[in-house]
Coordinates of C-alpha atoms and ligand atoms in Angstrom, one line a residue:
M278 CA -11.8 12.2 -13.7
Q279 CA -9.4 10.7 -16.2
N280 CA -6.1 11.4 -14.3
Q281 CA -7.1 10.1 -10.9
K282 CA -5.2 7.2 -9.4
I283 CA -5.7 4.7 -6.5
V284 CA -2.7 4.2 -4.3
I285 CA -2.5 1.1 -2.0
E286 CA -0.1 0.1 0.8
G287 CA -0.7 -3.7 0.9
G288 CA -0.4 -6.3 3.6
V289 CA -3.1 -5.2 6.1
P290 CA -5.8 -7.8 6.9
L291 CA -9.2 -6.3 6.2
R292 CA -11.5 -6.4 9.2
G293 CA -15.0 -5.0 9.9
D294 CA -18.5 -4.6 8.5
I295 CA -19.5 -3.0 5.2
K296 CA -22.9 -2.3 3.6
I297 CA -23.0 -3.5 0.0
Q298 CA -24.1 -1.2 -2.8
G299 CA -27.1 -1.6 -5.1
A300 CA -26.6 -3.9 -8.1
K301 CA -25.3 -2.1 -11.2
N302 CA -26.5 -4.8 -13.5
S303 CA -30.0 -4.5 -12.1
S304 CA -30.3 -0.7 -11.7
L305 CA -29.2 0.0 -15.3
P306 CA -32.1 -2.0 -17.0
I307 CA -34.6 -0.7 -14.3
I308 CA -33.6 2.9 -15.0
A309 CA -34.2 2.3 -18.7
A310 CA -37.5 0.6 -17.9
S311 CA -38.7 3.8 -16.2
L312 CA -39.2 5.1 -19.8
L313 CA -42.2 2.8 -20.1
C314 CA -44.0 4.2 -17.1
E315 CA -46.5 7.0 -16.7
G316 CA -46.0 9.3 -13.7
E317 CA -43.0 9.2 -11.4
T318 CA -40.7 6.3 -10.8
V319 CA -38.5 6.3 -7.6
I320 CA -35.6 3.9 -7.7
K321 CA -34.0 3.3 -4.3
N322 CA -30.5 1.7 -3.5
C323 CA -29.3 3.0 -6.9
P324 CA -25.5 2.9 -6.9
R325 CA -23.7 6.2 -7.3
I326 CA -21.4 5.0 -10.1
S327 CA -20.6 6.6 -13.5
D328 CA -22.9 4.2 -15.3
T329 CA -25.8 5.6 -13.3
Y330 CA -24.8 9.2 -14.2
A331 CA -24.5 8.1 -17.9
S332 CA -28.0 6.7 -17.6
C333 CA -29.3 10.0 -16.2
R334 CA -27.7 11.8 -19.1
I335 CA -29.5 9.5 -21.6
L336 CA -32.9 9.9 -19.9
S337 CA -32.4 13.7 -19.8
H338 CA -31.4 13.7 -23.5
L339 CA -34.6 11.9 -24.2
G340 CA -36.6 14.7 -22.5
C341 CA -37.2 12.9 -19.1
R342 CA -36.9 14.6 -15.7
C343 CA -34.2 12.8 -13.8
N344 CA -33.0 13.5 -10.2
L345 CA -30.4 11.6 -8.2
S346 CA -30.3 12.4 -4.5
G347 CA -28.1 10.1 -2.4
N348 CA -29.0 6.6 -3.7
V349 CA -32.5 7.6 -4.7
L350 CA -33.2 8.2 -8.4
T351 CA -36.5 9.9 -9.4
V352 CA -37.5 9.7 -13.0
S353 CA -40.5 11.1 -14.8
A354 CA -40.8 10.2 -18.5
D355 CA -44.1 12.0 -19.1
K356 CA -42.3 14.7 -21.1
K357 CA -40.1 12.3 -23.1
S358 CA -39.6 14.1 -26.4
S359 CA -37.0 12.1 -28.3
C360 CA -36.3 8.5 -29.3
S361 CA -32.7 8.8 -30.4
V362 CA -29.6 8.2 -28.3
S363 CA -26.6 10.2 -29.5
D364 CA -23.4 8.5 -30.5
E365 CA -21.5 10.2 -27.7
L366 CA -24.0 8.9 -25.1
M367 CA -24.1 5.4 -26.6
S368 CA -20.3 5.2 -26.5
E369 CA -20.2 6.2 -22.8
M370 CA -21.9 3.1 -21.6
R371 CA -21.8 -0.3 -23.4
S372 CA -25.0 -1.4 -21.8
S373 CA -27.0 1.5 -23.3
I374 CA -28.2 -1.1 -25.9
I375 CA -30.9 -1.7 -23.3
Y376 CA -32.6 1.5 -24.5
M377 CA -33.4 -0.2 -27.7
G378 CA -36.1 -2.3 -26.0
A379 CA -37.1 0.5 -23.7
L380 CA -37.7 3.0 -26.5
L381 CA -39.4 0.5 -28.8
G382 CA -41.6 -0.6 -25.9
S383 CA -42.4 3.0 -24.9
S384 CA -42.5 4.9 -28.2
G385 CA -42.5 2.3 -31.0
E386 CA -39.2 3.7 -32.4
C387 CA -35.6 4.2 -31.6
C388 CA -32.4 5.4 -33.2
M389 CA -29.0 4.7 -31.8
T390 CA -25.5 4.1 -32.9
F391 CA -23.9 0.6 -32.8
P392 CA -22.6 0.4 -29.2
G393 CA -18.9 0.0 -29.8
G394 CA -17.1 -3.0 -28.4
C395 CA -15.6 -2.7 -25.1
E396 CA -12.5 -3.9 -23.2
L397 CA -14.1 -7.4 -23.1
G398 CA -13.9 -7.8 -26.9
P399 CA -16.5 -7.3 -29.6
R400 CA -20.0 -6.9 -28.1
P401 CA -22.3 -8.1 -30.9
I402 CA -26.0 -7.2 -30.7
D403 CA -27.2 -9.7 -33.4
M404 CA -29.5 -11.4 -30.9
H405 CA -31.0 -8.1 -29.7
I406 CA -31.8 -7.0 -33.3
D407 CA -33.2 -10.5 -34.2
A408 CA -35.5 -10.5 -31.2
M409 CA -36.8 -6.9 -31.9
K410 CA -37.6 -8.0 -35.5
K411 CA -39.5 -11.1 -34.2
L412 CA -41.6 -8.7 -32.1
G413 CA -42.5 -6.8 -35.2
A414 CA -40.0 -4.0 -35.3
R415 CA -38.4 -2.9 -38.6
V416 CA -34.6 -2.5 -38.0
K417 CA -32.3 -0.6 -40.4
D418 CA -28.7 -1.1 -39.4
E419 CA -26.2 0.6 -41.6
Y420 CA -23.2 2.8 -41.3
G421 CA -23.2 2.1 -37.6
I422 CA -26.6 3.7 -37.1
I423 CA -29.5 1.5 -36.0
E424 CA -33.0 2.7 -36.7
C425 CA -35.9 0.7 -35.3
S426 CA -39.6 1.4 -35.8
A427 CA -42.8 -0.5 -35.1
P428 CA -45.5 1.7 -36.8
H429 CA -48.1 -1.0 -36.2
G430 CA -47.0 -1.6 -32.6
L431 CA -45.1 -4.6 -31.2
K432 CA -46.8 -8.0 -31.2
G433 CA -46.1 -10.7 -28.7
T434 CA -44.5 -13.9 -30.1
K435 CA -42.4 -16.9 -29.2
I436 CA -38.6 -16.2 -29.1
I437 CA -36.0 -19.0 -28.5
L438 CA -32.6 -17.6 -27.7
S439 CA -29.6 -19.4 -29.1
Y440 CA -27.7 -18.3 -26.0
P441 CA -29.1 -17.1 -22.7
S442 CA -28.0 -13.5 -23.3
V443 CA -28.7 -11.3 -20.3
G444 CA -29.1 -8.1 -22.2
T445 CA -31.2 -9.7 -25.0
T446 CA -33.5 -11.2 -22.4
E447 CA -33.9 -7.8 -20.7
N448 CA -34.5 -6.0 -24.1
I449 CA -37.2 -8.5 -25.0
M450 CA -38.9 -7.9 -21.5
L451 CA -38.8 -4.1 -22.0
A452 CA -40.2 -4.3 -25.6
A453 CA -42.8 -7.0 -24.9
V454 CA -44.2 -5.8 -21.5
K455 CA -46.6 -3.4 -23.3
A456 CA -46.8 -5.3 -26.6
E457 CA -50.0 -6.8 -27.8
G458 CA -50.5 -10.4 -26.7
E459 CA -48.2 -12.9 -25.2
T460 CA -44.4 -13.2 -25.6
V461 CA -42.6 -16.4 -24.5
I462 CA -38.8 -16.3 -24.1
S463 CA -37.2 -19.8 -24.2
N464 CA -33.6 -20.3 -23.1
A465 CA -33.9 -16.9 -21.3
A466 CA -31.0 -15.7 -19.1
M467 CA -31.6 -16.7 -15.4
E468 CA -29.4 -14.1 -13.6
P469 CA -31.0 -12.7 -10.4
E470 CA -30.9 -9.2 -12.0
I471 CA -33.4 -10.5 -14.6
T472 CA -35.8 -11.4 -11.7
D473 CA -35.2 -7.9 -10.2
L474 CA -36.2 -6.3 -13.5
A475 CA -39.3 -8.5 -13.8
E476 CA -40.3 -7.6 -10.2
F477 CA -39.9 -3.9 -10.9
L478 CA -42.0 -4.2 -14.1
N479 CA -44.7 -6.2 -12.4
K480 CA -44.9 -3.6 -9.6
C481 CA -45.5 -1.0 -12.3
G482 CA -48.4 -3.1 -13.6
G483 CA -46.7 -5.6 -15.9
R484 CA -47.6 -9.3 -16.1
I485 CA -44.3 -11.2 -16.3
K486 CA -44.0 -14.8 -15.1
G487 CA -41.0 -17.2 -14.9
A488 CA -38.2 -14.7 -14.5
G489 CA -35.2 -16.5 -13.1
T490 CA -36.0 -19.6 -15.0
G491 CA -35.2 -20.4 -18.6
K492 CA -38.8 -19.7 -19.7
I493 CA -40.3 -16.2 -19.3
V494 CA -43.9 -15.5 -20.2
I495 CA -44.9 -11.9 -20.7
D496 CA -48.6 -10.9 -21.1
G497 CA -48.6 -7.5 -22.7
V498 CA -50.5 -4.7 -20.8
K499 CA -51.7 -1.3 -22.0
K500 CA -50.0 0.9 -19.5
L501 CA -47.4 0.8 -16.8
Y502 CA -47.3 3.2 -13.8
G503 CA -44.2 4.5 -12.1
C504 CA -43.7 3.0 -8.6
T505 CA -41.1 3.1 -5.8
Y506 CA -38.7 0.2 -6.0
T507 CA -35.5 -0.8 -4.2
V508 CA -32.8 -2.3 -6.4
M509 CA -31.3 -5.6 -5.2
P510 CA -27.8 -5.7 -3.7
D511 CA -24.8 -6.1 -5.9
R512 CA -23.5 -9.8 -5.7
I513 CA -20.5 -9.0 -7.9
A514 CA -19.4 -6.2 -5.7
A515 CA -19.8 -8.7 -2.8
A516 CA -17.6 -11.2 -4.6
T517 CA -15.1 -8.3 -5.0
Y518 CA -14.9 -7.5 -1.2
I519 CA -14.8 -11.2 -0.3
S520 CA -11.9 -11.5 -2.7
A521 CA -10.2 -8.6 -0.9
A522 CA -10.8 -10.2 2.5
A523 CA -9.3 -13.5 1.1
A524 CA -6.3 -11.8 -0.4
T525 CA -5.5 -10.2 2.9
N526 CA -6.4 -13.1 5.2
G527 CA -9.0 -10.9 6.9
E528 CA -12.4 -11.2 8.4
I529 CA -15.4 -9.2 7.2
N530 CA -19.2 -9.0 7.3
I531 CA -21.0 -7.8 4.2
L532 CA -24.3 -6.3 5.3
G533 CA -27.4 -5.8 3.2
I534 CA -27.2 -8.9 1.0
D535 CA -29.0 -12.3 1.2
G536 CA -26.2 -14.9 1.1
L537 CA -28.3 -17.0 -1.3
L538 CA -27.6 -14.3 -4.0
C539 CA -23.9 -15.4 -3.8
D540 CA -24.4 -19.1 -4.2
S541 CA -22.9 -19.2 -7.7
F542 CA -19.4 -18.4 -6.3
I543 CA -19.4 -19.0 -2.5
S544 CA -18.2 -22.6 -2.9
V545 CA -15.1 -21.3 -4.7
F546 CA -14.1 -19.2 -1.6
E547 CA -14.8 -22.2 0.6
Q548 CA -12.5 -24.4 -1.6
M549 CA -9.9 -21.7 -1.1
G550 CA -10.1 -22.3 2.7
C551 CA -12.4 -19.3 3.7
Y552 CA -15.0 -19.8 6.3
I553 CA -18.2 -18.3 4.9
Y554 CA -21.5 -18.1 6.8
I555 CA -24.5 -16.8 4.8
Y556 CA -27.6 -15.3 6.4
D557 CA -30.6 -13.7 4.8
D558 CA -29.2 -10.2 5.3
R559 CA -25.5 -10.6 5.4
V560 CA -22.5 -12.7 4.6
Y561 CA -19.7 -13.4 7.2
V562 CA -16.2 -14.2 5.8
N563 CA -13.2 -15.4 7.8
A564 CA -10.1 -15.9 5.5
E565 CA -7.5 -16.0 8.3
R566 CA -6.1 -19.4 7.2
P567 CA -3.6 -19.6 4.3
L568 CA -5.4 -19.8 1.0
R569 CA -5.2 -22.9 -1.1
S570 CA -5.8 -23.3 -4.9
V571 CA -9.1 -24.5 -6.2
G572 CA -9.7 -26.9 -9.1
K573 CA -11.3 -25.6 -12.3
I574 CA -13.3 -22.4 -12.3
I575 CA -15.5 -22.4 -15.4
T576 CA -17.5 -19.3 -16.2
M577 CA -21.1 -20.1 -17.3
P578 CA -24.5 -18.4 -17.5
H579 CA -26.3 -18.3 -14.2
P580 CA -26.6 -20.4 -12.1
G581 CA -23.0 -21.3 -13.2
F582 CA -19.9 -19.4 -12.0
P583 CA -20.3 -15.7 -13.0
T584 CA -17.8 -14.3 -15.5
D585 CA -17.9 -10.9 -13.6
A586 CA -16.3 -12.6 -10.5
Q587 CA -13.5 -14.2 -12.5
A588 CA -10.9 -11.4 -12.4
V589 CA -11.3 -10.6 -8.7
I590 CA -11.1 -14.2 -7.6
M591 CA -8.1 -14.7 -9.9
A592 CA -6.4 -11.9 -7.9
A593 CA -7.2 -13.6 -4.6
L594 CA -5.7 -16.9 -5.9
C595 CA -2.4 -15.4 -6.9
K596 CA -0.9 -16.3 -3.5
A597 CA -2.9 -19.5 -2.9
R598 CA -0.9 -22.6 -2.5
G599 CA -1.0 -24.7 -5.7
S600 CA -2.5 -24.1 -9.2
S601 CA -6.0 -23.0 -10.1
I602 CA -7.4 -23.2 -13.6
F603 CA -9.9 -20.7 -15.1
V604 CA -11.9 -21.3 -18.2
E605 CA -13.6 -18.1 -19.5
N606 CA -16.5 -19.1 -21.7
I607 CA -18.6 -15.9 -21.8
F608 CA -16.3 -13.1 -23.2
E609 CA -13.5 -13.3 -25.7
S610 CA -11.0 -11.3 -24.0
R611 CA -11.6 -11.2 -20.3
Y612 CA -8.0 -11.8 -19.1
K613 CA -6.9 -8.2 -19.7
Q614 CA -5.9 -8.0 -16.0
V615 CA -3.3 -10.8 -16.3
D616 CA -0.5 -8.6 -17.5
A617 CA -0.8 -6.3 -14.5
L618 CA -1.1 -9.2 -12.0
V619 CA 2.1 -10.8 -13.6
K620 CA 3.8 -7.5 -13.3
M621 CA 3.0 -7.7 -9.6
G622 CA 4.7 -11.1 -9.4
A623 CA 1.9 -13.5 -10.1
N624 CA 2.5 -16.7 -12.1
I625 CA -0.4 -16.9 -14.6
K626 CA -0.3 -18.6 -18.0
V627 CA -3.0 -17.8 -20.5
S628 CA -3.8 -19.9 -23.5
G629 CA -7.1 -19.1 -25.3
K630 CA -10.0 -19.4 -22.9
T631 CA -7.8 -21.0 -20.2
A632 CA -5.7 -19.3 -17.6
V633 CA -3.6 -21.3 -15.1
V634 CA -2.7 -19.4 -11.9
T635 CA 0.1 -21.0 -9.8
G636 CA 0.4 -19.5 -6.4
V637 CA 3.5 -17.5 -5.4
K638 CA 4.7 -16.6 -1.9
R639 CA 4.2 -12.9 -2.4
L640 CA 3.1 -10.2 -4.7
Y641 CA 4.9 -6.9 -5.1
G642 CA 3.3 -3.5 -5.3
S643 CA 3.7 -2.0 -8.8
K644 CA 2.4 0.8 -11.1
V645 CA -0.5 -0.7 -13.2
S646 CA -3.4 0.6 -15.3
A647 CA -7.0 -0.6 -15.0
T648 CA -8.0 -2.4 -18.2
D649 CA -11.7 -2.8 -17.6
L650 CA -14.2 -2.6 -14.7
R651 CA -13.6 -6.0 -13.1
G652 CA -10.0 -6.2 -14.2
G653 CA -9.4 -2.9 -12.4
A654 CA -11.1 -4.2 -9.3
S655 CA -8.8 -7.3 -9.5
M656 CA -5.8 -4.9 -9.3
I657 CA -7.1 -3.4 -6.1
V658 CA -7.5 -6.9 -4.6
A659 CA -4.0 -7.9 -5.7
G660 CA -2.6 -4.6 -4.4
L661 CA -4.2 -5.1 -1.0
G662 CA -2.5 -8.5 -0.7
A663 CA 0.9 -7.3 -2.1
D664 CA 4.0 -6.1 -0.3
G665 CA 4.6 -2.4 -0.7
K666 CA 2.9 0.3 -2.8
T667 CA 0.6 -0.3 -5.8
E668 CA -0.5 2.6 -8.0
I669 CA -3.5 2.0 -10.3
S670 CA -4.3 4.5 -13.0
D671 CA -7.3 4.7 -15.5
I672 CA -9.5 4.1 -12.5
Y673 CA -12.5 5.5 -14.4
H674 CA -13.1 1.9 -15.4
I675 CA -13.5 1.0 -11.8
D676 CA -15.8 4.0 -11.1
R677 CA -18.2 2.7 -13.7
G678 CA -19.4 -0.1 -11.3
Y679 CA -18.1 0.4 -7.8
E680 CA -19.5 3.1 -5.4
N681 CA -17.0 4.5 -3.0
I682 CA -14.6 1.5 -3.3
E683 CA -11.7 3.2 -1.6
N684 CA -13.7 4.5 1.4
I685 CA -15.3 1.0 1.8
I686 CA -11.8 -0.6 1.9
S687 CA -10.4 2.1 4.2
S688 CA -13.3 1.4 6.6
L689 CA -12.0 -2.1 6.8
G690 CA -8.5 -0.9 7.7
G691 CA -7.0 -1.1 4.2
K692 CA -4.4 1.5 3.3
I693 CA -5.9 2.9 0.1
K694 CA -6.5 6.4 -1.2
R695 CA -7.6 8.2 -4.4
I696 CA -5.2 10.9 -5.6
Ligands
EPZ878 C1 -24.4 -8.5 -18.9 O1 -23.8 -8.2 -20.2 C2 -23.7 -7.8 -17.8 N1 -23.8 -6.3 -18.1 C3 -22.2 -8.2 -17.9 O2 -21.6 -7.5 -16.8 C4 -22.1 -9.7 -17.6 O3 -20.8 -10.0 -17.7 C5 -22.9 -10.4 -18.7 O4 -24.3 -9.9 -18.7 C6 -23.0 -11.9 -18.4 O5 -23.5 -12.2 -17.2 C7 -25.0 -5.7 -17.6 O6 -25.9 -6.3 -17.1 C8 -25.1 -4.2 -17.8 P1 -24.7 -11.2 -22.6 P2 -24.5 -8.6 -21.6 O7 -25.7 -10.6 -23.6 O8 -25.9 -8.4 -21.5 C9 -22.6 -12.6 -26.6 C10 -19.9 -6.2 -15.7 O9 -18.7 -6.4 -15.5 N2 -23.7 -12.0 -27.4 O10 -25.2 -12.3 -21.7 O11 -23.7 -7.9 -22.7 C11 -21.7 -11.6 -26.0 O12 -20.8 -11.1 -27.0 C12 -20.6 -6.5 -17.0 O13 -20.7 -5.8 -14.8 C13 -23.8 -12.1 -28.7 O14 -23.0 -12.8 -29.3 O15 -24.1 -10.1 -21.6 C14 -21.0 -12.3 -24.9 O16 -19.9 -13.1 -25.4 C15 -19.5 -7.0 -18.0 N3 -24.8 -11.5 -29.4 C16 -22.1 -13.3 -24.4 O17 -23.1 -13.3 -25.5 C17 -25.8 -10.7 -28.8 O18 -26.7 -10.2 -29.4 C18 -22.8 -12.9 -23.1 O19 -23.4 -11.7 -23.4 C19 -25.6 -10.6 -27.4 C20 -24.6 -11.2 -26.7

């Protein structure tokens, strides 16, 4: 709901065990991919977040049967009756661009509005459109409406991405998995969520090799059949809870995640002075020592440091001894959380892509508004480590990607509630 708030009394070290949610950035493309399948698809470990609910609304709008019970989403696309995603649905969720590849791959046509920018700045889709054209789709893009059609079907081809775009890589996989012939994606995104999507599609009968590397080879098949699949754990949610443990000098266990999934950011927490032990099913964090600043944190495509972890780690570093430097290379305006952190007493200087965080002794609880999904989460992290009360409004941004965040933090002893 739009007028809900999160209220935090800071200063309590977080302690205990939590079970991590399913990965938002894997479940969203997998839900879209269910459009390509005959019969029933059962998606387990699906996070109960508003982006999942928005995905269900899109699938229902397209005529699919969609049922979410607990963390299990069951989809049947056999009665799919439409190929157009309304403006209102497109604007609800920035990542709905993924339905371009899913609809072209399943019905050979799609109509959608230009997914508006979001809090992170303009979100161009030039690479998506260019890739669909290379696969043989005709794309008409005017007055904010995008109409794609492939009357003669999609044909596999070689696509070299100028930038390893996650969404573009996923859209190509969805459009090409049932195209005629072979598609090769060079300079493909290598995020673990790409591998999860490929594993889902292969379990449905697809033939995709090389996911997780820069070269993905897709051998088109005629049909895909719905299957039961468990979504991978959310490594960015894990980075968020580790940041909260660090900001409160606490000690937590994150269950249900292979520590290797966190290897693109674990070293940053170790440089901060956290003891981190990774196992194949959990991550142990002990942040009881005072935090110290880290050198440069430069966001890069995987396996580099993930842009989605930048804001929450920045919040943890606000009280670390010394200065840390962030360089944000992926999105144009991903420092929206800085104003709120400065209002809480942080010392952060932003110039273009660079943000310099100089540790201060303490942060002070304040009234702040969430600016975007990860920025909002960073305010929770900062509030947990601040003295006094923090009140965060516009928490619908946070609910887009975090399942039950206040209950999870309460279970670790944090004083947090939703009002
Ligand atoms: C995915 O976004 C994630 N979203 C983002 O997570 C994540 O930050 C991003 O990948 C990078 O890892 C989902 O998976 C739903 P990109 P996506 O295409 O696919 C530019 C979160 O907080 N670009 O790799 O949009 C684009 O503007 C969200 O969970 C073009 O210029 O990321 C951006 O600057 C935020 N033209 C850069 O590439 C295009 O056609 C990275 O975009 C496409 C992208």
